[in-house]
Coordinates of C-alpha atoms and ligand atoms in Angstrom, one line a residue:
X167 CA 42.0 52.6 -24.6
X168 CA 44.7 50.2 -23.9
X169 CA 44.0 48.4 -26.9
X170 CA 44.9 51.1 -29.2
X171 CA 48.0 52.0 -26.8
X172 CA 49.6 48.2 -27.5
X173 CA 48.0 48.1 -31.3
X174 CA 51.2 47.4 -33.7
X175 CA 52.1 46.7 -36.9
X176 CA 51.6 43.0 -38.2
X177 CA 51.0 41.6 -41.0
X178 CA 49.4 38.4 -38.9
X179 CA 47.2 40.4 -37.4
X180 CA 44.2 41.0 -39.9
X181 CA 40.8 42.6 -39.3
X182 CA 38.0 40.3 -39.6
X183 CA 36.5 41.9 -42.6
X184 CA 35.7 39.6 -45.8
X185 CA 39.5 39.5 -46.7
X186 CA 40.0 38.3 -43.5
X187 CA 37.7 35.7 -42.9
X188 CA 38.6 34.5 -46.8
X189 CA 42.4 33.9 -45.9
X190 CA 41.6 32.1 -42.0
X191 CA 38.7 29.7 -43.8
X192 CA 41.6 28.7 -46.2
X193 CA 43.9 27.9 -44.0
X194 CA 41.7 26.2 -41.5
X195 CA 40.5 24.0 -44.6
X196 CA 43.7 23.2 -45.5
X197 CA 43.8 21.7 -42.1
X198 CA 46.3 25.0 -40.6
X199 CA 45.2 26.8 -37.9
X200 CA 44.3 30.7 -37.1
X201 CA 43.3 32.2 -33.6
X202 CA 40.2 34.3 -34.0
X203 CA 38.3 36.1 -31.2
X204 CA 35.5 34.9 -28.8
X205 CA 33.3 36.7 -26.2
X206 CA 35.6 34.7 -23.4
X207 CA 39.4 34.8 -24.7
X208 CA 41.4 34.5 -28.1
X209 CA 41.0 30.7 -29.3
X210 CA 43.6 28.6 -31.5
X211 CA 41.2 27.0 -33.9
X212 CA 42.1 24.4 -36.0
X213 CA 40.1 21.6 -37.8
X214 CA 38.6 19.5 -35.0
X215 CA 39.1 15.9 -36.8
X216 CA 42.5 17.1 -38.6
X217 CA 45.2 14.9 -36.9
X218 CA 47.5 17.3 -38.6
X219 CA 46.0 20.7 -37.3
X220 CA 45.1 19.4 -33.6
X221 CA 48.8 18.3 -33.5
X222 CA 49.6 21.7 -34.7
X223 CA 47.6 23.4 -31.9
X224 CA 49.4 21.2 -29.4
X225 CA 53.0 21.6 -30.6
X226 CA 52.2 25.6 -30.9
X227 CA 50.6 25.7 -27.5
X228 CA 53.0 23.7 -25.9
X229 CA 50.0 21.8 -24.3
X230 CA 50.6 18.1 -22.4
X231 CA 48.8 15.6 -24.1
X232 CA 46.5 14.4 -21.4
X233 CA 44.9 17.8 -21.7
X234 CA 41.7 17.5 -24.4
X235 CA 40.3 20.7 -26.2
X236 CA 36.6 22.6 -26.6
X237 CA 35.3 22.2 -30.0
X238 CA 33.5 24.8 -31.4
X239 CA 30.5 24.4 -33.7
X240 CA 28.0 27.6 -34.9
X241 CA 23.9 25.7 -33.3
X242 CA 23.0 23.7 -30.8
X243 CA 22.0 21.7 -34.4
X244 CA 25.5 21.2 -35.0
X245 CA 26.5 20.3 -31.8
X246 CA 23.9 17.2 -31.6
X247 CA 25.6 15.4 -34.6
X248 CA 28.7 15.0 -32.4
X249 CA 27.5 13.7 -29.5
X250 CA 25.9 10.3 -28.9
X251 CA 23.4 11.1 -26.5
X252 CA 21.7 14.3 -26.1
X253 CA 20.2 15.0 -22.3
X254 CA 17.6 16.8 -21.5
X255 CA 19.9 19.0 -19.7
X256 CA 22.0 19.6 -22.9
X257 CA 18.8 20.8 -24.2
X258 CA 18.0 23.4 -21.2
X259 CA 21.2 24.4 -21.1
X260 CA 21.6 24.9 -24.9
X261 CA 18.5 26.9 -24.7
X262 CA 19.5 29.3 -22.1
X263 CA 22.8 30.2 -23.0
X264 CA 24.1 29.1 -26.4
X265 CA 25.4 30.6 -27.8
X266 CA 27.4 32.2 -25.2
X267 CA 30.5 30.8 -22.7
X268 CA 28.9 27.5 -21.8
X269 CA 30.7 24.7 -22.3
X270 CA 29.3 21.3 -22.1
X271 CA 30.7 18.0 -21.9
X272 CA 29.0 14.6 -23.5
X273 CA 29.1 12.0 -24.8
X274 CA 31.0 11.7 -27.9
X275 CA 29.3 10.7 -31.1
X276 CA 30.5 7.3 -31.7
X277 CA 31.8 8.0 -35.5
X278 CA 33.9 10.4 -34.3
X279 CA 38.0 10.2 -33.5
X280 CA 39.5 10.7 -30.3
X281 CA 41.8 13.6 -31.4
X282 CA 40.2 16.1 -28.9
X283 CA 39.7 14.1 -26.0
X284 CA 42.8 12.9 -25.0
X285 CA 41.2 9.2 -24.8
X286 CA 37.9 9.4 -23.0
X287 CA 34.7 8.9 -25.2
X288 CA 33.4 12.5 -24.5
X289 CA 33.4 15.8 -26.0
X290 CA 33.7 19.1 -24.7
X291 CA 31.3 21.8 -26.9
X292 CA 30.6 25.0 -27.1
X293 CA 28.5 27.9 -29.1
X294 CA 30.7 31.1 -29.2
X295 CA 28.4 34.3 -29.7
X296 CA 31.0 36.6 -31.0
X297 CA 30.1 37.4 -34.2
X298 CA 33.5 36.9 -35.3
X299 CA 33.9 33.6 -34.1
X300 CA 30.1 33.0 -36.0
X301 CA 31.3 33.9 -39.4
X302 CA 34.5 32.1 -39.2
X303 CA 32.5 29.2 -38.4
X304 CA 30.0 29.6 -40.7
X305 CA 32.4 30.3 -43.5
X306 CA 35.0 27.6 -42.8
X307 CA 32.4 24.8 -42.0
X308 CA 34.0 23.0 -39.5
X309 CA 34.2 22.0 -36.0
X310 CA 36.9 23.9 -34.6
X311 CA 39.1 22.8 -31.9
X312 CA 40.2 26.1 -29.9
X313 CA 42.0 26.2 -27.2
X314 CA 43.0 29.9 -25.2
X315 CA 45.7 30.9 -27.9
X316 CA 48.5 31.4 -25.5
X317 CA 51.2 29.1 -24.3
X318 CA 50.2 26.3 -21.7
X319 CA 50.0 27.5 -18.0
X320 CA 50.2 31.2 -18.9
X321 CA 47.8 34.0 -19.4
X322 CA 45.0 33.9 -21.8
X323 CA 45.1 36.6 -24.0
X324 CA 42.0 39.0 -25.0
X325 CA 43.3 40.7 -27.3
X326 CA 45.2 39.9 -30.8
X327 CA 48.7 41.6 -29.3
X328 CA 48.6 39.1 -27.0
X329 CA 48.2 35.8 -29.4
X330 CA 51.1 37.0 -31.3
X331 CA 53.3 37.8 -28.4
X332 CA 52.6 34.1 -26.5
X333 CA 52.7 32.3 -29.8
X334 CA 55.1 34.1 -32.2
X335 CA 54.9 31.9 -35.0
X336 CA 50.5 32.2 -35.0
X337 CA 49.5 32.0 -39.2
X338 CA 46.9 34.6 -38.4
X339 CA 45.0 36.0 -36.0
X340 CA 41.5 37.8 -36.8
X341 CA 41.0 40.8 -35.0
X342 CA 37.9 41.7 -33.1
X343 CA 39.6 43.8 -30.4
X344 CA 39.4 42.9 -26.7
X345 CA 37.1 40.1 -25.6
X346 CA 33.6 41.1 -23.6
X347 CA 33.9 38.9 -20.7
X348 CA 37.6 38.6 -20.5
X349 CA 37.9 34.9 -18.8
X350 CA 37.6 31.6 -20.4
X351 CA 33.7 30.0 -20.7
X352 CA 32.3 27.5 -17.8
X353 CA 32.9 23.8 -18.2
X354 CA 30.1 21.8 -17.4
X355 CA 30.1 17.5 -17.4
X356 CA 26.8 16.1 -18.6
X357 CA 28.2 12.9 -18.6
X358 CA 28.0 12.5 -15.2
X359 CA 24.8 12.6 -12.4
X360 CA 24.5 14.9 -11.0
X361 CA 26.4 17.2 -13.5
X362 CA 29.5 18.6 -12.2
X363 CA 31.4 22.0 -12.9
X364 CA 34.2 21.4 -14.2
X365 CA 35.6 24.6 -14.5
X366 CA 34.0 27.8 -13.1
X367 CA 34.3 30.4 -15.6
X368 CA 32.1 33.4 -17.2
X369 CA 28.6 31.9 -17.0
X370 CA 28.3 32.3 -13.3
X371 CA 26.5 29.5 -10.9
X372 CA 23.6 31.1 -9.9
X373 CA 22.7 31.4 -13.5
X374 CA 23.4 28.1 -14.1
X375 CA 21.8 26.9 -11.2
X376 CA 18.5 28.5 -12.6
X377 CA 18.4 25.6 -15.1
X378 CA 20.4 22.7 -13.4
X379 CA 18.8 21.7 -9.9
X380 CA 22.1 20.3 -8.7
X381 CA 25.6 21.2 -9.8
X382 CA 28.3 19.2 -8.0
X383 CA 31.6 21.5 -7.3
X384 CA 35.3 20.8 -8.0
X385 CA 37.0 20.1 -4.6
X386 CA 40.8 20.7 -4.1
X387 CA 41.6 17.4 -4.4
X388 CA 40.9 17.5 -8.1
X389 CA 44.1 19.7 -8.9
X390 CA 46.6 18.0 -9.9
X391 CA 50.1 18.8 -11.6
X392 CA 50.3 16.7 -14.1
X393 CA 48.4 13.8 -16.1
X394 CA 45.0 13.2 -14.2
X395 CA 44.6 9.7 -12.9
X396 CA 42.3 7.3 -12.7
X397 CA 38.9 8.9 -11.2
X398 CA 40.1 12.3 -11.8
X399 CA 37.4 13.3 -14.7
X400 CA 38.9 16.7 -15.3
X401 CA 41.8 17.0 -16.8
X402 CA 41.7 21.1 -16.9
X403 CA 42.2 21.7 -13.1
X404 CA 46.0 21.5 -13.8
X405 CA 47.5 23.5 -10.1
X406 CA 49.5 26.4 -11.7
X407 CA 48.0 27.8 -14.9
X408 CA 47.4 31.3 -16.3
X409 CA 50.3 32.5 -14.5
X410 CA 52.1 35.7 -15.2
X411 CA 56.0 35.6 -15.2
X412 CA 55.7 37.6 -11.9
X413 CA 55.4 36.0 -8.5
X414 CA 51.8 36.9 -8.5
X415 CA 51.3 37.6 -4.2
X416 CA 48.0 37.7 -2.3
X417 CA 47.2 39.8 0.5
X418 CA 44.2 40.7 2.1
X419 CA 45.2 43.9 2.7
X420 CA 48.1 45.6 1.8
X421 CA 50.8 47.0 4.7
X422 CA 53.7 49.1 3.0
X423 CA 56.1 47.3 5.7
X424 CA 55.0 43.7 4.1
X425 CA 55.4 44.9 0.9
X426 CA 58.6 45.9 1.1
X427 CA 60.1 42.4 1.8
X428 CA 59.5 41.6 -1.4
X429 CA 61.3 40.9 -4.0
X430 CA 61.0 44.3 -6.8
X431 CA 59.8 45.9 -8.9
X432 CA 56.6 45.9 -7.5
X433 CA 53.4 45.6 -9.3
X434 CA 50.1 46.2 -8.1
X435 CA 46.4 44.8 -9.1
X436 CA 44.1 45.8 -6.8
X437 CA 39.6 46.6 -6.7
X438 CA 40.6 49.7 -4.2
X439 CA 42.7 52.8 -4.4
X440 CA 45.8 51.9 -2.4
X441 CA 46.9 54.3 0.8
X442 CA 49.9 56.3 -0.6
X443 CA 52.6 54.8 1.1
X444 CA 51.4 52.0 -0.4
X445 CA 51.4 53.0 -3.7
X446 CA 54.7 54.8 -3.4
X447 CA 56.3 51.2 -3.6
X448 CA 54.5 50.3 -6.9
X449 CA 56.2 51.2 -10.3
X450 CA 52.8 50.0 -11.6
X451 CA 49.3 49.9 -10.0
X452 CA 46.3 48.3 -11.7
X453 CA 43.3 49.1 -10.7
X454 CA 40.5 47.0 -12.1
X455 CA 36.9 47.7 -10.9
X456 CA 34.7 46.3 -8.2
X457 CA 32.3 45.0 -10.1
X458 CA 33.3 41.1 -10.6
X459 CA 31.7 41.2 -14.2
X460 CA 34.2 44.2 -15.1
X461 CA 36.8 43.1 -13.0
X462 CA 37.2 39.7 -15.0
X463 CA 36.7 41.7 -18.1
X464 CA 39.9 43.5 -17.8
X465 CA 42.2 40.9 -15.3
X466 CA 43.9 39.4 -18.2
X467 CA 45.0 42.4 -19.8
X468 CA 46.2 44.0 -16.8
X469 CA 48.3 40.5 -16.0
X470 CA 49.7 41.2 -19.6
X471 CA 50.6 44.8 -19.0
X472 CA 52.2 44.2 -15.6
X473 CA 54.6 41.8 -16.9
X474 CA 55.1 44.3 -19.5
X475 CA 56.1 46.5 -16.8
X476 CA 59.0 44.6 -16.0
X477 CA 57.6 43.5 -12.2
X478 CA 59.1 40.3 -10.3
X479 CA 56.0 40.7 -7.8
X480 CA 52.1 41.3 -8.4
X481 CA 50.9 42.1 -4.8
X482 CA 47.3 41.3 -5.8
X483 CA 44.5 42.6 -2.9
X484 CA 42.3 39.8 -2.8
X485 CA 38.7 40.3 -4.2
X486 CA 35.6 39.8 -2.6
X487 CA 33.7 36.2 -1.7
X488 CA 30.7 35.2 -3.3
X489 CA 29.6 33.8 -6.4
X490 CA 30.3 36.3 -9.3
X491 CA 33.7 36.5 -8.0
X492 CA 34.2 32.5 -8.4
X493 CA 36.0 32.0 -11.5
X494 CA 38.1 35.1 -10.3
X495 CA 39.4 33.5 -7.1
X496 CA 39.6 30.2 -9.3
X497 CA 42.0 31.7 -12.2
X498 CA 43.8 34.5 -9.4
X499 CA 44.7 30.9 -7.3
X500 CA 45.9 28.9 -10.4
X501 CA 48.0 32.1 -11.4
X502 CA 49.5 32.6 -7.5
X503 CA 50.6 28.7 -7.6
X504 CA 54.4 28.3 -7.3
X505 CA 56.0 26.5 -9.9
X506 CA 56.9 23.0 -9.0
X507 CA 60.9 23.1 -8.2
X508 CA 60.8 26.6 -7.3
X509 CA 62.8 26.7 -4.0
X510 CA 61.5 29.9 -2.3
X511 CA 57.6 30.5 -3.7
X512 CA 57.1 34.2 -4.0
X513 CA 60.6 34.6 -6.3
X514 CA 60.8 35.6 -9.6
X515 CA 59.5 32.7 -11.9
X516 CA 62.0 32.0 -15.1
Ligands
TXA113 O1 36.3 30.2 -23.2 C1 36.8 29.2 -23.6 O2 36.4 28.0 -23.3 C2 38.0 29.3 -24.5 C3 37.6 29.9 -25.9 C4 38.6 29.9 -26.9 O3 36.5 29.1 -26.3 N1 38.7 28.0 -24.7 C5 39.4 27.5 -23.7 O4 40.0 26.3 -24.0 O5 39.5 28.0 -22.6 P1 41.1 25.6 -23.1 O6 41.7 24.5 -24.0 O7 42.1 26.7 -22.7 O8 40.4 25.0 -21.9 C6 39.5 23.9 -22.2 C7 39.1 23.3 -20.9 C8 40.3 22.6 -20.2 O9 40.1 22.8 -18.8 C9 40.0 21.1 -20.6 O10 40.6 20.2 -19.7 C10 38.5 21.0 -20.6 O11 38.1 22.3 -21.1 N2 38.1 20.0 -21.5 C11 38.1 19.9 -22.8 N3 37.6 18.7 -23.3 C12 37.2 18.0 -22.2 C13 36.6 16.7 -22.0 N4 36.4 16.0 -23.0 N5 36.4 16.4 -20.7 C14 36.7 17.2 -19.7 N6 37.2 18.4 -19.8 C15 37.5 18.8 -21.0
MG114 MG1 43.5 27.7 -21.6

């Protein structure tokens, strides 16, 4: 429903048909780059060992250099020749749920460039299932860096509106309408014993943990605001990312008198049908579901439409505990971060 409310005209914007596919293989071949969909988020793909189209995807994203990029292969078979060794975990893991929004990281195949990984000798992979994201593999014939095509720190997008509005000068985006799970795949490190999550994300732990007998978990003191050091082994769990423009505010439950101190409009994302005189302050309420699976589906999309709405705060009720709601709490934190240099958190971010 949204999706067709936000559909415009544009001419980068192309259905994934034949046509399509025809024009994003040629210009990922001729080492360009084109954002096509994925069951997680909207990826920036671009020839994996092209200096020219990886330096494309970091000039268009606006990404730091210290942070390295998920290549994206079509089998488990394909993913094998990049890597130098090839656990048995990669194996169980590649069994279970590839393809599909696991992300592994290895060892990287020795023949190989460092154009992904930000110099470490590993490699982030992973499977996509979309069938978009398939054919465009399978027709280009490449390893495809992809990023989340949307600026660094801010929302992902999941659907092609999105892309185009974060990154105006996108080639091409493919259009397979809005993602299916809606938040970015989990990053596992394979390198290390025992593995450790690197970033929770759509493949929940408990799944996981039906295949891995021991996970180690990020801590806190792995966030970091700028270029990891040292023993920091992963670079992604930058502080403030996928944030909205809006001062996005938790609370664990909502009090009209709170609310009111701050600054407006005032925005609403919420699980639970707010009291009245709570939602009489709100020139926008989203209300996403309770169910963490549908929740995540749609949280990005109701980020987008909130800033749409003009809002300097996102009072955002905080969702449930527990282990389906991980990779909520983990994005909904990163996006409630205060910029660094921002005197009074909780103010309208530039
Ligand atoms: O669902 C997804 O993973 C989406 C879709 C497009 O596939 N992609 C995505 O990419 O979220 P990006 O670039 O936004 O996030 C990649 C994450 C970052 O946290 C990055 O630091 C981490 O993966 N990463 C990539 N290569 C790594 C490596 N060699 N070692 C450790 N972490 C790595
Ligand atoms: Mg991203």
């Amino acid at each position: 429903m949204h999706y067709h409310d936000q559909t415009m005209i544009n001419d980068r914007i192309v259905l994934a048909n034949e046509e399509g596919l025809r024009r994003a293989t040629d210009l990922l071949r001729g080492d360009g780059v084109c954002a096509f969909p994925t069951e997680t988020v909207y990826g920036l793909g671009a020839h994996a060992f092209s200096t020219r189209a990886v330096s494309t995807v970091y000039r268009l994203k606006g990404r730091p250099a210290w942070n390295p990029l998920i290549v994206h292969v079509a089998t488990a078979e394909e993913a094998k020749l990049l890597v130098r060794e090839w656990p048995d975990t990669a194996q169980m893991l590649a069994q279970k749920f590839w393809p599909g929004p696991l992300t592994m990281v290895l060892k990287r195949a020795q023949h190989l460039p460092d154009l992904t990984a930000t110099g470490t000798d590993t490699i982030a992979i992973r499977v996509p299932t979309h069938p978009v994201a398939q054919a465009l593999l399978r027709s280009c014939e490449l390893p495809l860096a992809a990023p989340s095509a949307n600026r660094s720190e801010s929302i992902s997008p999941t659907l092609p509106q999105h892309v185009l509005r974060s990154i105006p000068d996108v080639p091409l985006v493919l259009d397979g309408g809005p993602c299916s799970f809606g938040i970015e795949s989990t990053v596992v490190d394979l390198t290390s014993s025992p593995p450790r999550l690197l970033r929770p994300g759509a493949l929940n732990l408990r799944t996981i943990g039906d295949v891995l007998s021991s996970l180690q978990l990020p801590d806190a003191g792995q966030q970091h605001d700028g270029p990891p050091s040292g023993s920091v082994r992963s670079p992604g769990m930058a502080r403030r990312h996928y944030a909205p423009h809006a001062a996005l505010v938790p609370y664990e439950r909502f009090e009209a008198g709170r609310l009111r101190e701050r600054p407006y409009p005032l925005g609403i994302l919420t699980y639970e049908e707010p009291d009245q005189d709570v939602a009489a302050l709100a020139v926008r309420i989203e209300l996403l579901s309770a169910n963490p699976r549908e929740y995540a589906a749609d949280l990005y999309a109701a980020l987008h439409r909130l800033d749409d709405a003009g809002v300097s705060t996102i009072a955002l009720l905080t969702p449930p505990i527990g282990d389906e709601w991980l990779a909520i709490h983990d994005r909904l934190n990163r996006a409630s971060a205060p910029k660094l240099g921002s005197a009074i958190s909780g103010d309208r971010q530039a």
